[in-house]
Structure formats: structure tokens, C-alpha cells
Amino acid sequence: KENPIPAKIVCVRNKANRKDWLAFICTDTTLSEEEIIRVYGKRWQIEVFFKTCKSMLNLIGECRSLSYDALTAHVAIVFTRYMLLAMEQRQNEDQRTLGELFFFLVDEMADITFHRSLGILMDALMASLQEILKLSDEQLTAFTADFEARLPKYLRNALHPESIGA
């Protein structure tokens, strides 16, 4: 052709039929093969979602209005139907409850406490002050005491939780 478009083709064995191959074509040649497959997987889930909404949840044929507001409301209702059905399916097929999943994710994300993150910020501030302004230890101690005195009580308590009980 006159204006060829550079593309990358990635071939993957079909999981459903091990004798077949699937070929993915991507015009972003900077992406790795793994990234192309990952993006395709996400896009495929979206395609399945729309196919389900069109064929099983009447996304196309149910609303005959030409009003933008009516069409928007119809799409929202169809998507809500899908979410309710997907939620019901998940509850019937997955032995874990939403509460268990929530606590699992919360435990995974609870890497750092507020007290610890505030301490990290204070340490970084002190190191920067000492490095840039060349403050002595005495000046840094005076600055820290003055700075902490200006903080609200809940932040002072977070910086020094051991002093709360005293």
C-alpha cells in the first residue's frame, strides 16, 4: 500500500483449542507482547459486557425515544441490571462474602499507619532542613518543638502516641 501502518502481531495459543492460535494486531509498536495481551484481555471483558447488554438486557431494542435524556436513562438502567445480575452471580458462585473480600483488601492495603506516615514526613522535613539550611542539632530541636506546638492536637498526638496515655 501507499501508506503502510506499522503494526506488531502477537500470536498466542488458544486456551479453548490448543491446536489453534489467536493473533492480535497492535499499531502501537512500542508495547511489549505481554502488554498487548493484557490490554486485549481488558478490552475483551468490555466487549463481552456490551454484547451481554445488547443481546440479553435489551440495550438496543427496548427504548424507542429520541430524547438524549431518555436514552441516557435507559443505558443507566440496563447497566444497573447488568451490575445486579453480576452481583447475584458472584454471590451464588463465590464462597467468599463481600465482607470477607473487603477485609482481605483492607488488610492488603494497610501497609502503613497514619502515625508512621506522619513520622516519615517529619523525618524527611527534618533531613531537608538540616541539609539545605545547615541547621545545628540544637536549632533543629528548637524548630521541631516550635513546629509541633503549632500543630493541631490530633496531629501532635499522632506524632507522639505514647504521650496520650500519660
mmCIF file with all atom_site columns, C-alpha atoms in Angstrom, residues 12 14 26 41-42 46 55 57 62 66-67 75 92 107 117 120 125 137 140 150 158 161 166:
data_model
loop_
_atom_site.group_PDB
_atom_site.id
_atom_site.type_symbol
_atom_site.label_atom_id
_atom_site.label_alt_id
_atom_site.label_comp_id
_atom_site.label_asym_id
_atom_site.label_entity_id
_atom_site.label_seq_id
_atom_site.pdbx_PDB_ins_code
_atom_site.Cartn_x
_atom_site.Cartn_y
_atom_site.Cartn_z
_atom_site.occupancy
_atom_site.B_iso_or_equiv
_atom_site.pdbx_formal_charge
_atom_site.auth_seq_id
_atom_site.auth_comp_id
_atom_site.auth_asym_id
_atom_site.auth_atom_id
_atom_site.pdbx_PDB_model_num
ATOM 1  C CA . VAL A 1 12  ? -0.933  -16.821 21.324 1.00 0.00 ? 12  VAL A CA 1
ATOM 2  C CA . ASN A 1 14  ? -5.936  -20.583 22.034 1.00 0.00 ? 14  ASN A CA 1
ATOM 3  C CA . CYS A 1 26  ? -1.452  -3.654  17.556 1.00 0.00 ? 26  CYS A CA 1
ATOM 4  C CA . GLY A 1 41  ? -7.855  -9.089  27.883 1.00 0.00 ? 41  GLY A CA 1
ATOM 5  C CA . LYS A 1 42  ? -9.274  -5.923  29.427 1.00 0.00 ? 42  LYS A CA 1
ATOM 6  C CA . ILE A 1 46  ? -15.653 -4.755  27.855 1.00 0.00 ? 46  ILE A CA 1
ATOM 7  C CA . SER A 1 55  ? -28.420 -9.231  23.363 1.00 0.00 ? 55  SER A CA 1
ATOM 8  C CA . LEU A 1 57  ? -30.640 -6.945  28.575 1.00 0.00 ? 57  LEU A CA 1
ATOM 9  C CA . GLU A 1 62  ? -36.175 -1.553  24.391 1.00 0.00 ? 62  GLU A CA 1
ATOM 10 C CA . LEU A 1 66  ? -35.014 10.065  20.502 1.00 0.00 ? 66  LEU A CA 1
ATOM 11 C CA . SER A 1 67  ? -34.527 12.165  23.632 1.00 0.00 ? 67  SER A CA 1
ATOM 12 C CA . VAL A 1 75  ? -28.440 2.971   29.257 1.00 0.00 ? 75  VAL A CA 1
ATOM 13 C CA . ASN A 1 92  ? -24.044 -17.620 44.084 1.00 0.00 ? 92  ASN A CA 1
ATOM 14 C CA . ASP A 1 107 ? -5.587  -5.999  55.205 1.00 0.00 ? 107 ASP A CA 1
ATOM 15 C CA . SER A 1 117 ? 3.343   8.068   57.558 1.00 0.00 ? 117 SER A CA 1
ATOM 16 C CA . ILE A 1 120 ? 8.129   9.601   57.719 1.00 0.00 ? 120 ILE A CA 1
ATOM 17 C CA . LEU A 1 125 ? 11.284  17.539  56.640 1.00 0.00 ? 125 LEU A CA 1
ATOM 18 C CA . ASP A 1 137 ? 21.091  19.815  66.178 1.00 0.00 ? 137 ASP A CA 1
ATOM 19 C CA . LEU A 1 140 ? 16.662  21.589  64.616 1.00 0.00 ? 140 LEU A CA 1
ATOM 20 C CA . ARG A 1 150 ? 1.735   24.908  66.173 1.00 0.00 ? 150 ARG A CA 1
ATOM 21 C CA . ALA A 1 158 ? -0.337  11.122  66.127 1.00 0.00 ? 158 ALA A CA 1
ATOM 22 C CA . PRO A 1 161 ? 1.032   8.365   70.582 1.00 0.00 ? 161 PRO A CA 1
ATOM 23 C CA . ALA A 1 166 ? 0.439   9.931   80.200 1.00 0.00 ? 166 ALA A CA 1
#
